[in-house]
CSV table of C-alpha atoms and ligand atoms in Angstrom, one decimal:
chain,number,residue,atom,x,y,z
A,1,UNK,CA,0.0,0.0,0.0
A,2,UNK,CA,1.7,3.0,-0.8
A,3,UNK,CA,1.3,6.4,1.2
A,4,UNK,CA,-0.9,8.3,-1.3
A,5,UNK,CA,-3.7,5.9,-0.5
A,6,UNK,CA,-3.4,6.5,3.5
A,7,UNK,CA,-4.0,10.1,2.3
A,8,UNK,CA,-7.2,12.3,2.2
A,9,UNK,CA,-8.8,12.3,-1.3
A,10,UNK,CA,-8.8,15.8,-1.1
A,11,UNK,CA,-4.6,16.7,-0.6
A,12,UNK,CA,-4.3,14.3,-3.8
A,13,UNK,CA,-6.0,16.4,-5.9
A,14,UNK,CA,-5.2,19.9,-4.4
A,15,UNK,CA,-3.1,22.4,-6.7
A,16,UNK,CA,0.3,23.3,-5.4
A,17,UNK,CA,0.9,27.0,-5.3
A,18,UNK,CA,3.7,28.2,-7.2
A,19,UNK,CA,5.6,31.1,-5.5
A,20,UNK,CA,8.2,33.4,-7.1
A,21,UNK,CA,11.6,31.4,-7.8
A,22,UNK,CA,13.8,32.6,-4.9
A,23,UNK,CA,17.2,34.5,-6.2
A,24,UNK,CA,19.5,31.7,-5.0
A,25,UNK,CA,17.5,28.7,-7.0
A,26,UNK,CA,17.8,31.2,-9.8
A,27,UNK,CA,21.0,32.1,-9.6
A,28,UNK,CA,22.3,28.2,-9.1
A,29,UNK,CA,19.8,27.0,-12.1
A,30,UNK,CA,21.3,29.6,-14.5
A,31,UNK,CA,24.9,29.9,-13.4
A,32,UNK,CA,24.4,33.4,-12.7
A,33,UNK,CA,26.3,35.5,-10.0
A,34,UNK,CA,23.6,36.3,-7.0
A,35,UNK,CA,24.7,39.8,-6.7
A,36,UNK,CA,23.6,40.4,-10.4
A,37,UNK,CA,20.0,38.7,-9.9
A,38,UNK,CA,16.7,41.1,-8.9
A,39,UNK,CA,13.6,39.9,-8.1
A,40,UNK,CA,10.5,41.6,-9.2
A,41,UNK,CA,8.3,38.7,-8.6
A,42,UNK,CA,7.2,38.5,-5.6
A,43,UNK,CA,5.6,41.7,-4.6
A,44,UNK,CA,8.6,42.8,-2.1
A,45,UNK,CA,9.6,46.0,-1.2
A,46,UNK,CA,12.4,47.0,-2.6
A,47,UNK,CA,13.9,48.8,-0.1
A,48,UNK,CA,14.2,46.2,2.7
A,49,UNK,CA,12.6,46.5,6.3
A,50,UNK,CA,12.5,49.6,8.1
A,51,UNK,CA,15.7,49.8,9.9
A,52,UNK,CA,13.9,50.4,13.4
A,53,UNK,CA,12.4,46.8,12.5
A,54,UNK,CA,15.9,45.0,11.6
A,55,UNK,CA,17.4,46.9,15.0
A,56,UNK,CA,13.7,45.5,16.8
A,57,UNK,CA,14.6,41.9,15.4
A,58,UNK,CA,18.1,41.7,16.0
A,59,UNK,CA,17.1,42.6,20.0
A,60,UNK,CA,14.8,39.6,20.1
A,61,UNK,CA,16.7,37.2,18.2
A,62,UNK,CA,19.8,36.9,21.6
A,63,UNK,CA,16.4,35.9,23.1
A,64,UNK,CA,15.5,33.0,20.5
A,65,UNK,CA,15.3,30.6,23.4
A,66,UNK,CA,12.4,31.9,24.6
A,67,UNK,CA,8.9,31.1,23.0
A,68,UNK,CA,7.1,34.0,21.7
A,69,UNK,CA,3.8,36.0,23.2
A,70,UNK,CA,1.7,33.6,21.8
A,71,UNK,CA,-1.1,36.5,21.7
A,72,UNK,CA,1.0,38.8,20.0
A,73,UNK,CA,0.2,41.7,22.9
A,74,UNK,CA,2.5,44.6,21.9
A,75,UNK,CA,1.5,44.1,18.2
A,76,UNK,CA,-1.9,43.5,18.5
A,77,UNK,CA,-2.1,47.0,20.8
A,78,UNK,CA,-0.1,48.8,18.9
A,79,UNK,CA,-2.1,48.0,15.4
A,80,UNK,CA,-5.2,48.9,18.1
A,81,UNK,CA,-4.0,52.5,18.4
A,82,UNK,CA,-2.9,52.5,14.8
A,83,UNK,CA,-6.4,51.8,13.9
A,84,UNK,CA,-8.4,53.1,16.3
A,85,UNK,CA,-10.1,49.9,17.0
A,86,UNK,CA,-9.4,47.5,20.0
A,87,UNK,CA,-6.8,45.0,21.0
A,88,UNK,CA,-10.1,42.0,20.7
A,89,UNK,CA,-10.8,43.1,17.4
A,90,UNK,CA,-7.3,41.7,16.0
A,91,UNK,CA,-5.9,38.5,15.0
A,92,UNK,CA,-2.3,37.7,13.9
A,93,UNK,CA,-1.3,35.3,11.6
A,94,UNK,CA,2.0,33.6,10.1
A,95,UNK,CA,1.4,35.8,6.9
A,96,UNK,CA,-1.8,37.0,6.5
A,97,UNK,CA,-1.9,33.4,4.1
A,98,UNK,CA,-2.3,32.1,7.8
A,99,UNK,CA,-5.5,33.8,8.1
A,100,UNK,CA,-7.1,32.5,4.9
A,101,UNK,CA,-6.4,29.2,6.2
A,102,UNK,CA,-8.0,30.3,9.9
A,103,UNK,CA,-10.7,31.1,8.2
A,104,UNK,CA,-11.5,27.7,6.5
A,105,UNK,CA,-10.9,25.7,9.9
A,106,UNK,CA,-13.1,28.1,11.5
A,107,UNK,CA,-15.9,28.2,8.1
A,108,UNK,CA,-15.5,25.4,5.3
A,109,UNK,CA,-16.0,22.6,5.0
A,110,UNK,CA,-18.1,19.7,2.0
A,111,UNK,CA,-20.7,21.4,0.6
A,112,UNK,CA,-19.8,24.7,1.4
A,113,UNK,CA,-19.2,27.6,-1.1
A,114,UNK,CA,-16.8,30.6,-1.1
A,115,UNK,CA,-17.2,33.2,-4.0
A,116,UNK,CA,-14.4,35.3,-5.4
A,117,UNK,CA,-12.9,37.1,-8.3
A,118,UNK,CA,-11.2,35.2,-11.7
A,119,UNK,CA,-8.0,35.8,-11.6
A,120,UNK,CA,-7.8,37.2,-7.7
A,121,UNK,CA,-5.2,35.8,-5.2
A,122,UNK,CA,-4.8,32.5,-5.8
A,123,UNK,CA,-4.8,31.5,-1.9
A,124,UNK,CA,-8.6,31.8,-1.5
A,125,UNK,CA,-8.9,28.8,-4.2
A,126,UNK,CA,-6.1,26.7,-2.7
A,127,UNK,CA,-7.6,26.7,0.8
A,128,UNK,CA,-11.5,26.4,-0.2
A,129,UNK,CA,-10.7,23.6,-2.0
A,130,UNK,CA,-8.4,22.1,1.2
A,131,UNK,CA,-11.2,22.2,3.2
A,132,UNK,CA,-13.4,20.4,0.6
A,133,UNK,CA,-15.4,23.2,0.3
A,134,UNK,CA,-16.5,24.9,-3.9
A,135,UNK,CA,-14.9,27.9,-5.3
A,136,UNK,CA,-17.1,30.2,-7.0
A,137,UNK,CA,-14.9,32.3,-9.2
A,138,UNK,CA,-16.9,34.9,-11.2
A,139,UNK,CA,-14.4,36.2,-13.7
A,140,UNK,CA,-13.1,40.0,-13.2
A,141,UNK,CA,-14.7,43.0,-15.8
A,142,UNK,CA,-12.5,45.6,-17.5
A,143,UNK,CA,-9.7,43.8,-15.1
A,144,UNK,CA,-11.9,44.6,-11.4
A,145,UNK,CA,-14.1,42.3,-9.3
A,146,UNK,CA,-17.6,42.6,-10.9
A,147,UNK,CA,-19.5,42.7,-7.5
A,148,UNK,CA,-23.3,42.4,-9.5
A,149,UNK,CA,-22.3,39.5,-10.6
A,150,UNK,CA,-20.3,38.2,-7.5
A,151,UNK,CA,-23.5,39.3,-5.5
A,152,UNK,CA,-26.0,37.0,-7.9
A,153,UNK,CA,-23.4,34.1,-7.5
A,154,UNK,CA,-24.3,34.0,-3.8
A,155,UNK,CA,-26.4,30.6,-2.5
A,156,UNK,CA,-27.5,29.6,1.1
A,157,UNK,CA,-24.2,27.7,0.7
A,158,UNK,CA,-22.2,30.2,0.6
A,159,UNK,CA,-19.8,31.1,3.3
A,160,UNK,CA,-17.8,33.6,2.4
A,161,UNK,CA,-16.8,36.3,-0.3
A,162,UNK,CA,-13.3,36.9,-0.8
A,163,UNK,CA,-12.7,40.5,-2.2
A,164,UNK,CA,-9.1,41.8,-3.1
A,165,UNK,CA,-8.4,44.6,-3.0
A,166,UNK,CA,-5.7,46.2,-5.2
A,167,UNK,CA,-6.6,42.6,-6.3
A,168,UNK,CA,-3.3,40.8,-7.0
A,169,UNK,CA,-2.5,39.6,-9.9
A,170,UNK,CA,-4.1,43.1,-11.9
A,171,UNK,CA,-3.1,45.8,-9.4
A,172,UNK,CA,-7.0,47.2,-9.6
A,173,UNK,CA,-8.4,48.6,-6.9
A,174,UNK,CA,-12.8,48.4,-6.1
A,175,UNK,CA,-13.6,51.8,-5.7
A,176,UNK,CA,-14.6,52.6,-2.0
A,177,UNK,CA,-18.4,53.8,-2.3
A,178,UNK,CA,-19.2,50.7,-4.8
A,179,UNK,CA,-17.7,48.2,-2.2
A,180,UNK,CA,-18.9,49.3,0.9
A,181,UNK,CA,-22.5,49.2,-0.6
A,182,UNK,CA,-22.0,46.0,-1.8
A,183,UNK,CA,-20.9,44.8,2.0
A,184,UNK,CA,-23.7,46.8,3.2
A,185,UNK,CA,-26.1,44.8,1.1
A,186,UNK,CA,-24.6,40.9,1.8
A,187,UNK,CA,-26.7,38.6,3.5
A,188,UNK,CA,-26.4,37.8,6.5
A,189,UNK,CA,-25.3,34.0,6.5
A,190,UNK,CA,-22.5,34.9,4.6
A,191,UNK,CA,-19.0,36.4,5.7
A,192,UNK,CA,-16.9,39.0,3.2
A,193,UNK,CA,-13.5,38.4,3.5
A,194,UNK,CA,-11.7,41.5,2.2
A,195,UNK,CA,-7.9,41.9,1.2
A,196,UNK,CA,-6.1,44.5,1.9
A,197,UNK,CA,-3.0,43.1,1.7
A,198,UNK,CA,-1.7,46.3,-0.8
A,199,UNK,CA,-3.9,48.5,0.8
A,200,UNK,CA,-1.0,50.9,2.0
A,201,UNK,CA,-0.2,51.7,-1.7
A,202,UNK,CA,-3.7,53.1,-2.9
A,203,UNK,CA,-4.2,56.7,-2.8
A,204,UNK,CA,-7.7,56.5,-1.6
A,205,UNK,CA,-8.3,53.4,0.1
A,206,UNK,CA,-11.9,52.3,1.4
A,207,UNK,CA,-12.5,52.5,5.6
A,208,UNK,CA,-14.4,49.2,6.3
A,209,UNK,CA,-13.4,50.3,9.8
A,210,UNK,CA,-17.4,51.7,10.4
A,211,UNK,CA,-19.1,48.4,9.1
A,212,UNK,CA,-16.6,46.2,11.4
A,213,UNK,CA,-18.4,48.7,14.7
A,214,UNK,CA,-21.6,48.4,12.9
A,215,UNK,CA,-21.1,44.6,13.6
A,216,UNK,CA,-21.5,43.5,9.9
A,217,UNK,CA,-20.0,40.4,9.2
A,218,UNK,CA,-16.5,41.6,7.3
A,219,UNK,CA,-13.3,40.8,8.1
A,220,UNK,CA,-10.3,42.7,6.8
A,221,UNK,CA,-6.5,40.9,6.3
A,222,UNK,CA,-3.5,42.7,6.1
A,223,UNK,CA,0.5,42.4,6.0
A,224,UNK,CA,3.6,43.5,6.8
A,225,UNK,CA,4.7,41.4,3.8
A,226,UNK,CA,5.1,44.4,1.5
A,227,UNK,CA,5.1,48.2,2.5
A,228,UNK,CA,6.7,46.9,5.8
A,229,UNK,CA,9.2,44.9,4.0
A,230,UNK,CA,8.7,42.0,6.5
A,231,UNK,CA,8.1,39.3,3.9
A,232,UNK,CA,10.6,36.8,5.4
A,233,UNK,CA,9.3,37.2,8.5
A,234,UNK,CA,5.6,36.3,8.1
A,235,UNK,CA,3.8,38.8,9.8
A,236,UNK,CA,-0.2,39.2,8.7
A,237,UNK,CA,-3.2,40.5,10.9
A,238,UNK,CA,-7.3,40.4,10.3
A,239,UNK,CA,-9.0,43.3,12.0
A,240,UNK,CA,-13.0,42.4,12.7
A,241,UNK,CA,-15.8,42.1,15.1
A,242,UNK,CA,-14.6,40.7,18.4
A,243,UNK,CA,-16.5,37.3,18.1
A,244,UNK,CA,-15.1,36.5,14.7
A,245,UNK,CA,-11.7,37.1,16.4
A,246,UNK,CA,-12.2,35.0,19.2
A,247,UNK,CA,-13.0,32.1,16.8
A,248,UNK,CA,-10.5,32.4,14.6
A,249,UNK,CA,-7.7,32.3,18.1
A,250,UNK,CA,-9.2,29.1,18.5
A,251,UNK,CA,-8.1,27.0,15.9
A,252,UNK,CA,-4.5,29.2,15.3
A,253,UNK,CA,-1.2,26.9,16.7
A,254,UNK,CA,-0.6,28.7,20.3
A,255,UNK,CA,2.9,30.1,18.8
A,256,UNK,CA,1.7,30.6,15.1
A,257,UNK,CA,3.8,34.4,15.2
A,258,UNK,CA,7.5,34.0,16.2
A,259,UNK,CA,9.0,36.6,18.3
A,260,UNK,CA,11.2,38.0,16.2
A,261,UNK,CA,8.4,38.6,13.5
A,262,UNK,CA,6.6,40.1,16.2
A,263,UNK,CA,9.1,43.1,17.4
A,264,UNK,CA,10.0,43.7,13.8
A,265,UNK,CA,6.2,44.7,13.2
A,266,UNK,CA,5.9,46.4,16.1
A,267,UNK,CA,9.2,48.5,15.1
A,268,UNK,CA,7.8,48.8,11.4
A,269,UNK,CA,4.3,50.4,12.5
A,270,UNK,CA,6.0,52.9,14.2
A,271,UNK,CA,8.4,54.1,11.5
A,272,UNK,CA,5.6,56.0,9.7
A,273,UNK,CA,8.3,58.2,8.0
A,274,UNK,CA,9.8,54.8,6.0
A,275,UNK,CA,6.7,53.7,5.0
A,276,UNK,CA,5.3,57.1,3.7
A,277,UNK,CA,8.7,57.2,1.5
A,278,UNK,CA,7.9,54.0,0.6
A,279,UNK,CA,4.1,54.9,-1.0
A,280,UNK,CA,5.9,58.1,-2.9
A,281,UNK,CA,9.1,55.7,-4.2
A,282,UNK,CA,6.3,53.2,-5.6
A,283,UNK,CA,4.5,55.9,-7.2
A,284,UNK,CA,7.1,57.3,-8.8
A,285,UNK,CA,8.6,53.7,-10.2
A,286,UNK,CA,4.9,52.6,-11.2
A,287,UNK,CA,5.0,55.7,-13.3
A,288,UNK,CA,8.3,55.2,-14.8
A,289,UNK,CA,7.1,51.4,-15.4
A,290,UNK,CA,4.2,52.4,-17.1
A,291,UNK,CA,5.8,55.1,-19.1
A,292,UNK,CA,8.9,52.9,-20.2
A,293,UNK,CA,6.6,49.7,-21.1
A,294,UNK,CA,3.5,52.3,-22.7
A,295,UNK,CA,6.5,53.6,-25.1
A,296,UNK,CA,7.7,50.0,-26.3
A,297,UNK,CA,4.1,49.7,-27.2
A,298,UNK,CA,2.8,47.4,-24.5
A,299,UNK,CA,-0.1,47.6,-23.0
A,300,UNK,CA,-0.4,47.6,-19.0
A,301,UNK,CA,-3.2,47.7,-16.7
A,302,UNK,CA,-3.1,50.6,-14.4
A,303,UNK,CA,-2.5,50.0,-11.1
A,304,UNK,CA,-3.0,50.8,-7.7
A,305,UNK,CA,-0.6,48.6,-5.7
A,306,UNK,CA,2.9,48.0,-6.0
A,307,UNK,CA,3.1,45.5,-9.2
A,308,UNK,CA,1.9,46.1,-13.1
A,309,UNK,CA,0.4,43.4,-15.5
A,310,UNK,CA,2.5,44.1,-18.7
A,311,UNK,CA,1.2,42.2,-21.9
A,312,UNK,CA,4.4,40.7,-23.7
A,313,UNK,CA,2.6,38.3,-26.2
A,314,UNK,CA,4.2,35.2,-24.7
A,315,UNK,CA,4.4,35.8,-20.7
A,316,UNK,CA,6.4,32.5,-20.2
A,317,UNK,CA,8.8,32.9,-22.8
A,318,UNK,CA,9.3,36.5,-21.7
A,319,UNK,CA,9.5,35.1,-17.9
A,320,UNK,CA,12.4,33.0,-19.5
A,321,UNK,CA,14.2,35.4,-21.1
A,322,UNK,CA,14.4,38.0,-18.6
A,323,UNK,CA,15.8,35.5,-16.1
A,324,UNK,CA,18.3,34.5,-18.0
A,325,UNK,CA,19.6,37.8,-17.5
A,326,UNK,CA,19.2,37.6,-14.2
A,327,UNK,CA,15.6,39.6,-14.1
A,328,UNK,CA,13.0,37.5,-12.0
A,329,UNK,CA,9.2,38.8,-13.0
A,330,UNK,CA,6.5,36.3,-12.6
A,331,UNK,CA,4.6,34.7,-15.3
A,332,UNK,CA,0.7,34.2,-14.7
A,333,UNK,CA,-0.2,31.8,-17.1
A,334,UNK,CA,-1.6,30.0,-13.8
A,335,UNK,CA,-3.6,32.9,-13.7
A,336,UNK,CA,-5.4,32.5,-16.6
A,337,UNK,CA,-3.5,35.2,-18.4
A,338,UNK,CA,-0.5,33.6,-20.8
A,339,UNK,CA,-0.1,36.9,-22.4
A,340,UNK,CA,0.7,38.6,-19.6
A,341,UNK,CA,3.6,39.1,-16.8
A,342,UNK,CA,3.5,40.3,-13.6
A,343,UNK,CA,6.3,42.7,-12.4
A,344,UNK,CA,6.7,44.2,-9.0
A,345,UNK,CA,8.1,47.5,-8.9
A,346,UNK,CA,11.4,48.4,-8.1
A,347,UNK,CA,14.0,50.6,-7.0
A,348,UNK,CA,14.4,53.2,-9.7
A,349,UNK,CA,17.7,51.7,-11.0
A,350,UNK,CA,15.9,48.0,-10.6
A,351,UNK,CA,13.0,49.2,-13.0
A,352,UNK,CA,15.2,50.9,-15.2
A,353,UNK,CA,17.4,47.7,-15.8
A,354,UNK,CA,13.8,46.0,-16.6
A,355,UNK,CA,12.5,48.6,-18.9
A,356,UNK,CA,16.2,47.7,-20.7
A,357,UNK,CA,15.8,44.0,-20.7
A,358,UNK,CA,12.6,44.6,-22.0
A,359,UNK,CA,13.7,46.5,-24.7
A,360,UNK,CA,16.3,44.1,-25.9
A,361,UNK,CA,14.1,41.3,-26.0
A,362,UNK,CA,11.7,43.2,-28.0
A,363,UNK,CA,14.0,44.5,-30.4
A,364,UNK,CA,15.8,40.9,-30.5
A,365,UNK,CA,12.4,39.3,-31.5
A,366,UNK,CA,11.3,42.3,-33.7
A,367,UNK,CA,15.0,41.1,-35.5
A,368,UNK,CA,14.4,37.3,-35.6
A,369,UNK,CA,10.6,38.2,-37.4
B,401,PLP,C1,-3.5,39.7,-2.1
B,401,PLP,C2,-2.6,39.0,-1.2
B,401,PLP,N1,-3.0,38.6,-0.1
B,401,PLP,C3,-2.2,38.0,0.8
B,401,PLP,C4,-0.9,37.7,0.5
B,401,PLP,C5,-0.1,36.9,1.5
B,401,PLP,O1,0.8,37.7,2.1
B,401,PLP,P1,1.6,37.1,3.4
B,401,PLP,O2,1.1,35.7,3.7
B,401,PLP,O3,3.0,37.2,3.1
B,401,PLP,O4,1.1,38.1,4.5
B,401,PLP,C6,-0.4,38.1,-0.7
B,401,PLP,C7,1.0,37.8,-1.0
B,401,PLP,O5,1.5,37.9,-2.1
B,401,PLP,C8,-1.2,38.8,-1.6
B,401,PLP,O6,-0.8,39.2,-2.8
């Protein structure tokens, strides 16, 4: 008997999620010197941590024999005050990918339904269908969730209703007024997840804070996996009513946040001054991006977080080529758009050396015919 068939029909047929190739497997798979390598694949900020949150982690880490606050105190007061909500109404996760999975112990399960966007972040798929529950993915319009129709997918088996946004992989943002009337009008058995994982990076942002006191059923995930430039850390939080908290502490591991994840947030939500040069850096590079790949004739979509959708023609071949110059974007043919690539924006020297690449693979294939 092999170990496959000791295994739950439902891991055997669950899709593996694909993350951006890390620069070391890149540079070792291509022969290429590390130093030469950047990654614009993964979403990252470009300009590191906050150094008040490497100073923060280095402090904790001549502590690392000591188990962490397994309730996350500090952090979960401090994003309290940041928010102006209370410490009850938080919940920290490994990675606000933690959460989503929280959220199916706590909701899914057979016969269960979760609606969400086509293409949206791909994490609300892979853990619906871990918990044996259905997706319900109503494909995006002109490139943004189409709430009408994510509204008439709804069932009495629906749980919840995953919204993202900026949605990753597009970079589009739902505008406030449209998605606050849309949670305003859910019913009342289901729950709407929203993601605000690049929430930092929009201009004009929805506050879903009034609907959480109202005690609608929304929660709201967040990270410190990107403006914070806490990535490797895996720091995420939901923010909600205090009774959907409470059930989602239950079923979390009683040390799911390590310690040293924990002071580097802390740190990082108090450098406010890093994180608003952070917003005005991405602003500037998405513009450069735009206007660099808009002048090779490509089209993007405009976005409002801190990555573009470029359309290349052939997204994995273009994925191929840039890496072999040592230029990691990420391809989302998984995504359900071949045509396309997905680049995170840079430093403005990193999205300058792209725009390059880009040219010289353009001009190399405009050569070859
Ligand atoms: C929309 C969205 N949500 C959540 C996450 C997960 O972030 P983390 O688990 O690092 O907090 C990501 C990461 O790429 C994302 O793009």
């Amino acid at each position: 008997m092999n170990i496959e068939s000791l295994a739950k029909p439902s891991v055997l047929t669950q899709p593996v999620y694909e993350p951006g190739k890390p620069i070391e497997y890149v540079a070792r798979e291509l022969g290429l010197d590390v130093a030469g390598i950047i990654k614009l694949a993964s979403n990252e900020n470009p300009f590191g941590p906050s150094p008040m949150a490497v100073a923060a982690a280095n402090r904790t880490l001549v502590q690392g024999e000591l188990y962490p606050d397994g309730g996350c105190f500090e952090l979960r007061r401090r994003l309290a005050s940041h928010l102006g909500l209370e410490a009850e109404q938080f919940v920290i996760g490994n990675g606000s990918n933690e959460l989503i999975e929280l959220l199916g112990h706590v909701f899914l399960g057979p016969g269960d339904e979760v609606v969400m966007g086509n293409p949206a972040f791909v994490v609300y798929k892979l853990v619906t269908l871990l918990f044996g529950a259905k997706a319900v993915e109503v494909p995006l319009r002109n490139w943004h969730h189409d709430l009408p129709a994510m509204g008439a997918a709804i069932t009495p088996r629906t749980k919840l209703i995953c919204v993202c946004s900026p949605n990753n992989p597009t970079g589009t943002a739902t505008p406030p007024d449209e998605l606050v009337s849309f949670l305003r009008a859910l019913p009342d058995h289901v729950l709407a997840v929203v993601d605000e994982a690049y929430v930092e990076y929009q201009a004009r942002p929805a506050d879903l804070r009034p609907l959480i006191k109202e005690g609608r059923k929304v929660i709201c995930l967040r990270t410190f996996s990107k403006i914070y430039g806490l990535a490797g850390l895996r720091v995420g939080y939901g923010y909600a009513g205090q009774a959907l908290c409470s059930l989602l502490q239950r079923v979390r591991q009683p040390f799911n946040v390590n310690a040293i994840g924990q002071a580097a947030a802390v740190a990082a939500l108090g450098d406010t001054g890093f994180v608003h040069r952070c917003v005005q850096e991405n602003r500037r590079g998405l513009e450069q991006l735009e206007r660099g790949f808009r002048s090779m004739q490509l089209e993007v979509v405009p976005s409002e977080a801190n990555f573009l959708l470029v359309r290349v023609g052939n997204g994995a071949a273009v994925f191929g080529a840039l890496q072999r110059t040592g230029v990691i974007v990420r391809p989302v043919g998984s995504y359900g758009l071949p045509e396309w690539v997905r680049i995170t924006v840079g430093s403005s020297e990193q999205n300058e050396r792209i725009l390059a690449e880009m040219g010289r693979f353009l001009s190399r294939r405009g050569h070859l015919g």
